[in-house]
Amino acid sequence: MIRALTTRRTDLAPFLLLLPAVAVMLFVVALPLLFSLWTSLTPYKLTKPASLYVFIGADNYLRLLSDPAFWVPFGRTVLFLTIALNLEFALGLGIALLINQITWGQRGLRTIMMFPMMFSPILVGFQFKFIFNDNIGILNNALQSLGITDQAIPWLVDGWLAMASILFAEMWMSTSVFAILLLAGLFAMPRDPVEAARVDGCNPWQVFRHITLPFLMPFAFIAMTIRSLDVARAYDIVKVMTGGGPAGRTELLWTLIARTGYENAQMGKANAMAYISTLLSIAFTVYFYRKLMAARRFMGGVQ
Amino acid sequence: MAEITLTGVEKRYGALRVVHGIDLTIAQGEFVVLVGPSGCGKSTTLRMIAGLEDISGGQVRIGGRVVNDLPPRKRNISMVFQNYALYPHMNVRDNLGFGLKIAGQTPDMIAKRVDEAAQILGLADLLDRTPAELSGGQRQRVAMGRAIVRHPDAFLFDEPLSNLDAKLRGQMRAEIKKLHQQVKTTVVYVTHDQVEAMTLADRIVVMRDGQIEQVGTPMQVFNHPANIFVATFIGSPPMNLLPGTISGGAVRLADGSAVPVPPRLTGRAAEGQAVTLGIRADDISPVGHGLSQDGPGAELDLSVVLAEPLGMESLIYTRVAGQEVQAKLYGPRLVNPGDRLTFRLALDRAHLFDAASGRSLEAI
């Protein structure tokens, strides 16, 4: 009898000990997730609380699938992400290679390189908003003073220029993520294979192309995973610099979702959009993670 | 295949000189081993031949061509590194063929050469594996394969066996020797292990502190060391050294006992000269248990301090003139600490070094 009781107690003990953690997870993660999933299946409007209880199935999703007002920002986000990641990779790689070459002041430069990451994206947005302002911005002022142009270039007013300006701000802030990670990769790189390649007949470019770059790719994919999540949720810089304008031509997914949810009060529709965007982020993460694993497979166990 | 000539080759790091003007000619097809303790400049010398280190002074010629200012890729040499230095992201086939691919060879040609090398080194079954999936010995073999596929003018080996365990090292040593007999390419091989040097080399170059101490065939270096450093560095256990003074045709040791000057050296040592008597353990043995019984000898009564039986032979620790001396006993016979035995010194195999300069009196 006593024995039976003690066994029962040991059976339950692990679950009891886990209970607080499970409760917190339920309350903080599962509940909001389920709630938002539910709202995405209703025509919930913040101004009409009763609409929360009207179930409309996948209507929000079906309507979004044929809605260009959603797919254009969606495509723009993918395009923006692709361009930003590639340019940041190329630029970060260049910076890392240059810093790896210098022997004096390397630590100092590494720290300075990280300065942009220490600012709030909102402030970076404001900074570039003033730099790119067509009337009072320092950029137009400089271009005119140098006689390069006599017109005010509408940096944040023209659709394509505005997108490019946002891209510039984004890259200014975050290229160092790539630079830092790739530099770490260069530091960790064994010297022997490089020397072997030089003896094997490689010129400096071939050494880079065939030995250094493959070695750095796992580091690049880590940076890309981090940055793809970062850029896919871009909101603050865009909100501050253009607000998604002019006429929605810099609208990205999350500025659109925020507008739909908070300004238009269509929380149900906004949540449906958010779920689709989350899928996009997951897709990118899985893609880069796969690439990372494939690149890393060869690196294990050597040296 | 080519001859390699070093004339006055120097390496300086700022004010620090690590290689002090080396002169060395390595004949076509010769297997030369650079050996010395760590920090003696042997690896630096090899890396200067390879082009991985700048040459601070002097000249390196490969096949008659001065290569001082040529990058490694234009020297037509190949190198095997201590850490294998395989390309981790390529499989064995691509590792072997990489140099040929860079050189712009046709795929047929590359496949032919890779198969040939794989055949020689027994890598045929491993061609599709990545380096991470290979054992240490296999990786070393791939590194050697990568060196031979290009049919270079010379192979450079930089301590290729020091990352392997003792058994594998012995095996690979034999394979390297076989490989050289097959391909007959000039080899420069760097090691700190005197056994590797003795077994592999056509000629040994003993280095210390950035200078060459002696160049010679393994037998020359072993039997006629030019100085005390070479005498103690080559051979195991190290040669016994006993300080003494020449007096009346004999070496008078610290405790007053005398050992006759080896007959071949009479006249080379001046009366009253401070010398060091050098003799290997193999050449001091209890009477009747030595390698050679004839030839000039000297007998000493010594007591055994410690005996290490090794089966067919025993290493005996004893004391001569207050100094520890290692001797060898050949034949299965047990001796115990404290035993007093008569030892015979094979005088024709003993050496005399000038105490001040360390130079062998034979060499002068």
Short mmCIF file of N, CA, C and O in Angstrom, two decimals, chain B residues 157-269:
data_model
loop_
_atom_site.label_atom_id
_atom_site.label_comp_id
_atom_site.label_asym_id
_atom_site.label_seq_id
_atom_site.Cartn_x
_atom_site.Cartn_y
_atom_site.Cartn_z
N PHE B 157 57.98 18.09 -47.77
CA PHE B 157 57.20 17.51 -46.67
C PHE B 157 57.51 18.28 -45.40
O PHE B 157 58.68 18.41 -45.02
N ASP B 158 56.48 18.79 -44.75
CA ASP B 158 56.70 19.54 -43.50
C ASP B 158 56.16 18.73 -42.32
O ASP B 158 54.98 18.77 -42.03
N GLU B 159 57.02 18.00 -41.67
CA GLU B 159 56.65 17.12 -40.55
C GLU B 159 55.36 16.35 -40.81
O GLU B 159 54.42 16.44 -40.03
N PRO B 160 55.30 15.60 -41.90
CA PRO B 160 54.02 15.01 -42.29
C PRO B 160 53.50 13.94 -41.34
O PRO B 160 52.32 13.65 -41.34
N LEU B 161 54.36 13.35 -40.54
CA LEU B 161 53.91 12.21 -39.74
C LEU B 161 53.71 12.54 -38.26
O LEU B 161 53.32 11.68 -37.49
N SER B 162 53.96 13.78 -37.87
CA SER B 162 53.97 14.03 -36.43
C SER B 162 52.58 14.04 -35.81
O SER B 162 52.46 14.01 -34.60
N ASN B 163 51.51 14.07 -36.63
CA ASN B 163 50.16 14.00 -36.04
C ASN B 163 49.62 12.57 -35.98
O ASN B 163 48.48 12.37 -35.59
N LEU B 164 50.43 11.61 -36.39
CA LEU B 164 49.94 10.23 -36.41
C LEU B 164 50.45 9.47 -35.19
O LEU B 164 51.48 9.83 -34.62
N ASP B 165 49.73 8.39 -34.82
CA ASP B 165 50.22 7.61 -33.68
C ASP B 165 51.41 6.76 -34.12
O ASP B 165 51.67 6.59 -35.31
N ALA B 166 52.13 6.23 -33.13
CA ALA B 166 53.44 5.62 -33.39
C ALA B 166 53.37 4.51 -34.44
O ALA B 166 54.21 4.44 -35.33
N LYS B 167 52.34 3.66 -34.36
CA LYS B 167 52.27 2.52 -35.25
C LYS B 167 52.06 2.99 -36.69
O LYS B 167 52.76 2.57 -37.62
N LEU B 168 51.10 3.91 -36.84
CA LEU B 168 50.78 4.44 -38.16
C LEU B 168 51.97 5.19 -38.75
O LEU B 168 52.23 5.15 -39.95
N ARG B 169 52.71 5.85 -37.86
CA ARG B 169 53.87 6.62 -38.31
C ARG B 169 54.89 5.70 -38.98
O ARG B 169 55.42 6.00 -40.04
N GLY B 170 55.11 4.54 -38.35
CA GLY B 170 56.05 3.57 -38.91
C GLY B 170 55.59 3.11 -40.29
O GLY B 170 56.38 3.05 -41.23
N GLN B 171 54.26 2.85 -40.39
CA GLN B 171 53.70 2.40 -41.67
C GLN B 171 53.87 3.46 -42.76
O GLN B 171 54.32 3.17 -43.86
N MET B 172 53.48 4.69 -42.41
CA MET B 172 53.52 5.76 -43.39
C MET B 172 54.95 6.06 -43.82
O MET B 172 55.21 6.44 -44.95
N ARG B 173 55.89 5.90 -42.87
CA ARG B 173 57.29 6.13 -43.17
C ARG B 173 57.72 5.19 -44.30
O ARG B 173 58.34 5.59 -45.28
N ALA B 174 57.34 3.93 -44.13
CA ALA B 174 57.69 2.95 -45.15
C ALA B 174 57.01 3.31 -46.48
O ALA B 174 57.63 3.19 -47.55
N GLU B 175 55.76 3.81 -46.41
CA GLU B 175 55.06 4.15 -47.65
C GLU B 175 55.71 5.33 -48.36
O GLU B 175 55.78 5.35 -49.59
N ILE B 176 56.18 6.28 -47.57
CA ILE B 176 56.85 7.44 -48.18
C ILE B 176 58.12 6.98 -48.89
O ILE B 176 58.42 7.40 -50.00
N LYS B 177 58.83 6.08 -48.24
CA LYS B 177 60.07 5.59 -48.84
C LYS B 177 59.78 4.84 -50.14
O LYS B 177 60.43 5.05 -51.16
N LYS B 178 58.73 4.00 -50.10
CA LYS B 178 58.33 3.26 -51.31
C LYS B 178 57.93 4.23 -52.41
O LYS B 178 58.31 4.09 -53.57
N LEU B 179 57.14 5.24 -52.01
CA LEU B 179 56.67 6.24 -52.96
C LEU B 179 57.83 6.91 -53.68
O LEU B 179 57.84 7.06 -54.89
N HIS B 180 58.85 7.25 -52.88
CA HIS B 180 60.00 7.92 -53.48
C HIS B 180 60.72 7.00 -54.44
O HIS B 180 61.20 7.41 -55.49
N GLN B 181 60.80 5.71 -54.08
CA GLN B 181 61.46 4.77 -54.98
C GLN B 181 60.68 4.63 -56.29
O GLN B 181 61.27 4.42 -57.34
N GLN B 182 59.34 4.80 -56.21
CA GLN B 182 58.54 4.69 -57.43
C GLN B 182 58.65 5.93 -58.30
O GLN B 182 58.85 5.84 -59.50
N VAL B 183 58.47 7.11 -57.69
CA VAL B 183 58.37 8.31 -58.53
C VAL B 183 59.70 9.04 -58.70
O VAL B 183 59.84 9.84 -59.61
N LYS B 184 60.67 8.76 -57.82
CA LYS B 184 62.02 9.31 -57.98
C LYS B 184 62.07 10.82 -58.18
O LYS B 184 62.82 11.32 -59.01
N THR B 185 61.23 11.53 -57.46
CA THR B 185 61.25 12.98 -57.53
C THR B 185 62.10 13.51 -56.39
O THR B 185 62.21 12.86 -55.35
N THR B 186 62.70 14.68 -56.60
CA THR B 186 63.47 15.33 -55.53
C THR B 186 62.56 15.55 -54.32
O THR B 186 61.44 16.00 -54.47
N VAL B 187 63.05 15.21 -53.12
CA VAL B 187 62.25 15.39 -51.92
C VAL B 187 63.04 16.18 -50.89
O VAL B 187 64.21 15.89 -50.64
N VAL B 188 62.39 17.20 -50.31
CA VAL B 188 62.95 17.85 -49.13
C VAL B 188 61.96 17.58 -48.01
O VAL B 188 60.78 17.88 -48.12
N TYR B 189 62.45 17.00 -46.94
CA TYR B 189 61.57 16.48 -45.89
C TYR B 189 62.04 17.05 -44.56
O TYR B 189 63.22 16.95 -44.21
N VAL B 190 61.12 17.69 -43.84
CA VAL B 190 61.48 18.29 -42.56
C VAL B 190 60.91 17.47 -41.42
O VAL B 190 59.75 17.05 -41.47
N THR B 191 61.72 17.19 -40.41
CA THR B 191 61.23 16.45 -39.25
C THR B 191 62.08 16.79 -38.04
O THR B 191 63.20 17.28 -38.18
N HIS B 192 61.54 16.54 -36.85
CA HIS B 192 62.36 16.68 -35.65
C HIS B 192 62.73 15.30 -35.12
O HIS B 192 63.37 15.15 -34.10
N ASP B 193 62.26 14.27 -35.85
CA ASP B 193 62.41 12.90 -35.37
C ASP B 193 63.61 12.28 -36.07
O ASP B 193 63.62 12.05 -37.27
N GLN B 194 64.66 11.97 -35.29
CA GLN B 194 65.88 11.48 -35.92
C GLN B 194 65.71 10.09 -36.53
O GLN B 194 66.43 9.73 -37.45
N VAL B 195 64.70 9.33 -36.03
CA VAL B 195 64.48 8.01 -36.63
C VAL B 195 63.98 8.17 -38.06
O VAL B 195 64.45 7.51 -38.99
N GLU B 196 63.02 9.10 -38.26
CA GLU B 196 62.55 9.37 -39.62
C GLU B 196 63.71 9.81 -40.50
O GLU B 196 63.84 9.38 -41.65
N ALA B 197 64.55 10.67 -39.95
CA ALA B 197 65.67 11.19 -40.75
C ALA B 197 66.58 10.03 -41.17
O ALA B 197 66.93 9.89 -42.33
N MET B 198 66.92 9.18 -40.21
CA MET B 198 67.84 8.07 -40.50
C MET B 198 67.23 7.12 -41.53
O MET B 198 67.92 6.67 -42.44
N THR B 199 65.94 6.79 -41.36
CA THR B 199 65.37 5.75 -42.21
C THR B 199 65.05 6.24 -43.61
O THR B 199 65.11 5.47 -44.56
N LEU B 200 64.70 7.52 -43.76
CA LEU B 200 64.22 7.97 -45.06
C LEU B 200 65.31 8.57 -45.94
O LEU B 200 65.27 8.46 -47.16
N ALA B 201 66.29 9.23 -45.32
CA ALA B 201 67.13 10.15 -46.09
C ALA B 201 68.16 9.47 -46.96
O ALA B 201 68.72 8.43 -46.61
N ASP B 202 68.41 10.08 -48.13
CA ASP B 202 69.65 9.82 -48.85
C ASP B 202 70.75 10.62 -48.15
O ASP B 202 71.86 10.15 -47.97
N ARG B 203 70.38 11.87 -47.83
CA ARG B 203 71.30 12.71 -47.07
C ARG B 203 70.55 13.43 -45.98
O ARG B 203 69.42 13.87 -46.16
N ILE B 204 71.19 13.55 -44.83
CA ILE B 204 70.59 14.25 -43.69
C ILE B 204 71.26 15.62 -43.55
O ILE B 204 72.47 15.73 -43.70
N VAL B 205 70.44 16.64 -43.28
CA VAL B 205 70.97 17.95 -42.96
C VAL B 205 70.57 18.24 -41.52
O VAL B 205 69.39 18.39 -41.22
N VAL B 206 71.56 18.25 -40.62
CA VAL B 206 71.24 18.51 -39.21
C VAL B 206 71.34 20.01 -38.98
O VAL B 206 72.36 20.63 -39.31
N MET B 207 70.26 20.60 -38.44
CA MET B 207 70.25 22.05 -38.23
C MET B 207 70.09 22.38 -36.76
O MET B 207 69.48 21.63 -35.99
N ARG B 208 70.67 23.52 -36.37
CA ARG B 208 70.44 24.06 -35.03
C ARG B 208 70.57 25.57 -35.10
O ARG B 208 71.48 26.09 -35.74
N ASP B 209 69.65 26.26 -34.44
CA ASP B 209 69.68 27.72 -34.36
C ASP B 209 69.89 28.39 -35.72
O ASP B 209 70.68 29.32 -35.85
N GLY B 210 69.19 27.90 -36.73
CA GLY B 210 69.26 28.54 -38.04
C GLY B 210 70.52 28.28 -38.81
O GLY B 210 70.81 28.97 -39.79
N GLN B 211 71.31 27.31 -38.35
CA GLN B 211 72.54 26.99 -39.07
C GLN B 211 72.64 25.49 -39.33
O GLN B 211 72.06 24.69 -38.60
N ILE B 212 73.38 25.15 -40.38
CA ILE B 212 73.59 23.74 -40.67
C ILE B 212 74.76 23.23 -39.82
O ILE B 212 75.83 23.83 -39.82
N GLU B 213 74.53 22.16 -39.07
CA GLU B 213 75.59 21.59 -38.23
C GLU B 213 76.36 20.53 -38.99
O GLU B 213 77.56 20.39 -38.81
N GLN B 214 75.66 19.76 -39.80
CA GLN B 214 76.34 18.71 -40.58
C GLN B 214 75.45 18.24 -41.72
O GLN B 214 74.22 18.18 -41.57
N VAL B 215 76.04 17.95 -42.85
CA VAL B 215 75.33 17.35 -43.98
C VAL B 215 76.02 16.05 -44.31
O VAL B 215 77.24 16.01 -44.41
N GLY B 216 75.27 14.97 -44.46
CA GLY B 216 75.90 13.71 -44.81
C GLY B 216 74.88 12.60 -44.94
O GLY B 216 73.70 12.80 -44.60
N THR B 217 75.33 11.45 -45.41
CA THR B 217 74.43 10.30 -45.46
C THR B 217 74.11 9.89 -44.03
O THR B 217 74.86 10.24 -43.10
N PRO B 218 73.01 9.15 -43.84
CA PRO B 218 72.67 8.74 -42.46
C PRO B 218 73.85 8.07 -41.77
O PRO B 218 74.11 8.31 -40.59
N MET B 219 74.58 7.22 -42.50
CA MET B 219 75.69 6.50 -41.87
C MET B 219 76.83 7.44 -41.51
O MET B 219 77.44 7.32 -40.45
N GLN B 220 77.12 8.40 -42.39
CA GLN B 220 78.16 9.39 -42.08
C GLN B 220 77.79 10.16 -40.82
O GLN B 220 78.60 10.36 -39.92
N VAL B 221 76.53 10.62 -40.77
CA VAL B 221 76.10 11.45 -39.65
C VAL B 221 76.11 10.63 -38.35
O VAL B 221 76.50 11.11 -37.29
N PHE B 222 75.74 9.35 -38.48
CA PHE B 222 75.68 8.51 -37.29
C PHE B 222 77.08 8.09 -36.84
O PHE B 222 77.42 8.16 -35.66
N ASN B 223 77.91 7.69 -37.79
CA ASN B 223 79.23 7.16 -37.43
C ASN B 223 80.29 8.22 -37.27
O ASN B 223 81.28 8.00 -36.59
N HIS B 224 80.11 9.35 -37.93
CA HIS B 224 81.12 10.39 -37.85
C HIS B 224 80.49 11.74 -37.57
O HIS B 224 80.55 12.65 -38.41
N PRO B 225 79.84 11.92 -36.42
CA PRO B 225 79.21 13.21 -36.13
C PRO B 225 80.26 14.31 -36.09
O PRO B 225 81.35 14.13 -35.56
N ALA B 226 79.92 15.44 -36.69
CA ALA B 226 80.89 16.53 -36.81
C ALA B 226 81.09 17.25 -35.49
O ALA B 226 82.12 17.89 -35.29
N ASN B 227 80.12 17.18 -34.61
CA ASN B 227 80.27 17.88 -33.33
C ASN B 227 79.38 17.24 -32.27
O ASN B 227 78.62 16.30 -32.55
N ILE B 228 79.49 17.76 -31.06
CA ILE B 228 78.76 17.16 -29.94
C ILE B 228 77.26 17.22 -30.17
O ILE B 228 76.52 16.28 -29.86
N PHE B 229 76.76 18.35 -30.75
CA PHE B 229 75.32 18.47 -30.96
C PHE B 229 74.80 17.35 -31.84
O PHE B 229 73.83 16.67 -31.51
N VAL B 230 75.45 17.13 -32.99
CA VAL B 230 75.00 16.07 -33.90
C VAL B 230 75.11 14.71 -33.21
O VAL B 230 74.23 13.86 -33.32
N ALA B 231 76.20 14.52 -32.46
CA ALA B 231 76.42 13.24 -31.78
C ALA B 231 75.28 12.91 -30.82
O ALA B 231 74.83 11.77 -30.75
N THR B 232 74.79 13.90 -30.11
CA THR B 232 73.72 13.62 -29.14
C THR B 232 72.35 13.64 -29.80
O THR B 232 71.43 13.00 -29.32
N PHE B 233 72.19 14.40 -30.91
CA PHE B 233 70.86 14.51 -31.52
C PHE B 233 70.51 13.26 -32.33
O PHE B 233 69.38 12.80 -32.34
N ILE B 234 71.50 12.71 -33.03
CA ILE B 234 71.24 11.54 -33.87
C ILE B 234 71.61 10.29 -33.07
O ILE B 234 72.69 10.20 -32.51
N GLY B 235 70.69 9.34 -33.05
CA GLY B 235 70.93 8.10 -32.33
C GLY B 235 70.19 8.07 -31.02
O GLY B 235 69.99 9.10 -30.38
N SER B 236 69.73 6.88 -30.64
CA SER B 236 68.98 6.75 -29.41
C SER B 236 69.43 5.48 -28.71
O SER B 236 69.51 4.43 -29.34
N PRO B 237 69.75 5.47 -27.43
CA PRO B 237 69.80 6.66 -26.58
C PRO B 237 70.93 7.59 -27.00
O PRO B 237 71.82 7.17 -27.73
N PRO B 238 70.89 8.86 -26.56
CA PRO B 238 71.93 9.81 -26.99
C PRO B 238 73.32 9.33 -26.58
O PRO B 238 73.48 8.62 -25.59
N MET B 239 74.32 9.74 -27.37
CA MET B 239 75.70 9.33 -27.10
C MET B 239 76.14 9.77 -25.70
O MET B 239 75.80 10.85 -25.25
N ASN B 240 76.85 8.87 -25.00
CA ASN B 240 77.41 9.24 -23.69
C ASN B 240 78.56 10.20 -23.87
O ASN B 240 79.38 10.03 -24.78
N LEU B 241 78.65 11.22 -23.02
CA LEU B 241 79.72 12.21 -23.14
C LEU B 241 80.48 12.28 -21.81
O LEU B 241 79.87 12.45 -20.76
N LEU B 242 81.81 12.12 -21.87
CA LEU B 242 82.62 12.15 -20.66
C LEU B 242 83.73 13.18 -20.82
O LEU B 242 84.57 13.06 -21.70
N PRO B 243 83.72 14.23 -20.01
CA PRO B 243 84.77 15.24 -20.12
C PRO B 243 86.10 14.70 -19.59
O PRO B 243 86.11 13.90 -18.63
N GLY B 244 87.20 15.13 -20.19
CA GLY B 244 88.52 14.66 -19.74
C GLY B 244 89.62 15.50 -20.36
O GLY B 244 89.36 16.50 -21.05
N THR B 245 90.87 15.09 -20.08
CA THR B 245 92.03 15.82 -20.61
C THR B 245 92.98 14.80 -21.24
O THR B 245 93.10 13.68 -20.74
N ILE B 246 93.63 15.20 -22.34
CA ILE B 246 94.58 14.32 -23.00
C ILE B 246 95.87 14.31 -22.17
O ILE B 246 96.41 15.38 -21.84
N SER B 247 96.31 13.12 -21.83
CA SER B 247 97.53 13.03 -21.04
C SER B 247 98.21 11.71 -21.34
O SER B 247 97.64 10.64 -21.07
N GLY B 248 99.37 11.77 -22.00
CA GLY B 248 100.15 10.56 -22.29
C GLY B 248 99.41 9.56 -23.14
O GLY B 248 99.35 8.38 -22.81
N GLY B 249 98.76 10.01 -24.22
CA GLY B 249 98.09 9.09 -25.15
C GLY B 249 96.80 8.54 -24.62
O GLY B 249 96.26 7.59 -25.17
N ALA B 250 96.29 9.12 -23.54
CA ALA B 250 95.02 8.63 -23.00
C ALA B 250 94.16 9.83 -22.61
O ALA B 250 94.64 10.96 -22.48
N VAL B 251 92.87 9.54 -22.50
CA VAL B 251 91.95 10.57 -22.01
C VAL B 251 91.80 10.33 -20.52
O VAL B 251 91.33 9.28 -20.09
N ARG B 252 92.26 11.31 -19.73
CA ARG B 252 92.15 11.17 -18.29
C ARG B 252 90.83 11.80 -17.85
O ARG B 252 90.58 12.98 -18.09
N LEU B 253 89.97 10.96 -17.24
CA LEU B 253 88.63 11.43 -16.87
C LEU B 253 88.67 12.12 -15.52
O LEU B 253 89.70 12.12 -14.83
N ALA B 254 87.53 12.67 -15.11
CA ALA B 254 87.45 13.49 -13.89
C ALA B 254 87.93 12.75 -12.65
O ALA B 254 88.53 13.35 -11.75
N ASP B 255 87.68 11.42 -12.57
CA ASP B 255 88.08 10.69 -11.36
C ASP B 255 89.49 10.13 -11.46
O ASP B 255 89.91 9.35 -10.62
N GLY B 256 90.22 10.50 -12.53
CA GLY B 256 91.59 10.05 -12.65
C GLY B 256 91.76 8.81 -13.49
O GLY B 256 92.87 8.48 -13.91
N SER B 257 90.68 8.08 -13.76
CA SER B 257 90.82 6.88 -14.59
C SER B 257 91.12 7.30 -16.03
O SER B 257 90.82 8.42 -16.44
N ALA B 258 91.71 6.40 -16.80
CA ALA B 258 92.16 6.77 -18.14
C ALA B 258 91.59 5.81 -19.18
O ALA B 258 91.47 4.62 -18.94
N VAL B 259 91.20 6.39 -20.32
CA VAL B 259 90.77 5.59 -21.46
C VAL B 259 91.71 5.95 -22.60
O VAL B 259 91.93 7.13 -22.87
N PRO B 260 92.29 4.94 -23.26
CA PRO B 260 93.24 5.26 -24.34
C PRO B 260 92.59 6.08 -25.45
O PRO B 260 91.40 5.91 -25.73
N VAL B 261 93.36 6.97 -26.08
CA VAL B 261 92.85 7.71 -27.25
C VAL B 261 92.62 6.70 -28.36
O VAL B 261 93.47 5.84 -28.60
N PRO B 262 91.43 6.76 -29.03
CA PRO B 262 91.19 5.81 -30.13
C PRO B 262 92.33 5.89 -31.13
O PRO B 262 92.73 6.99 -31.52
N PRO B 263 92.86 4.73 -31.55
CA PRO B 263 94.05 4.71 -32.40
C PRO B 263 93.92 5.59 -33.63
O PRO B 263 94.88 6.25 -34.04
N ARG B 264 92.73 5.64 -34.27
CA ARG B 264 92.60 6.42 -35.51
C ARG B 264 92.72 7.92 -35.24
O ARG B 264 92.84 8.72 -36.16
N LEU B 265 92.65 8.32 -33.94
CA LEU B 265 92.71 9.74 -33.62
C LEU B 265 94.05 10.16 -33.01
O LEU B 265 94.23 11.33 -32.67
N THR B 266 94.98 9.20 -32.84
CA THR B 266 96.26 9.58 -32.24
C THR B 266 96.94 10.60 -33.13
O THR B 266 96.89 10.50 -34.36
N GLY B 267 97.50 11.61 -32.53
CA GLY B 267 98.13 12.67 -33.31
C GLY B 267 97.18 13.83 -33.57
O GLY B 267 97.60 14.93 -33.89
N ARG B 268 95.90 13.58 -33.44
CA ARG B 268 94.92 14.65 -33.66
C ARG B 268 94.70 15.45 -32.38
O ARG B 268 94.27 16.60 -32.42
N ALA B 269 94.95 14.81 -31.26
CA ALA B 269 94.71 15.50 -29.99
C ALA B 269 96.04 15.93 -29.39
O ALA B 269 96.99 15.16 -29.36
#
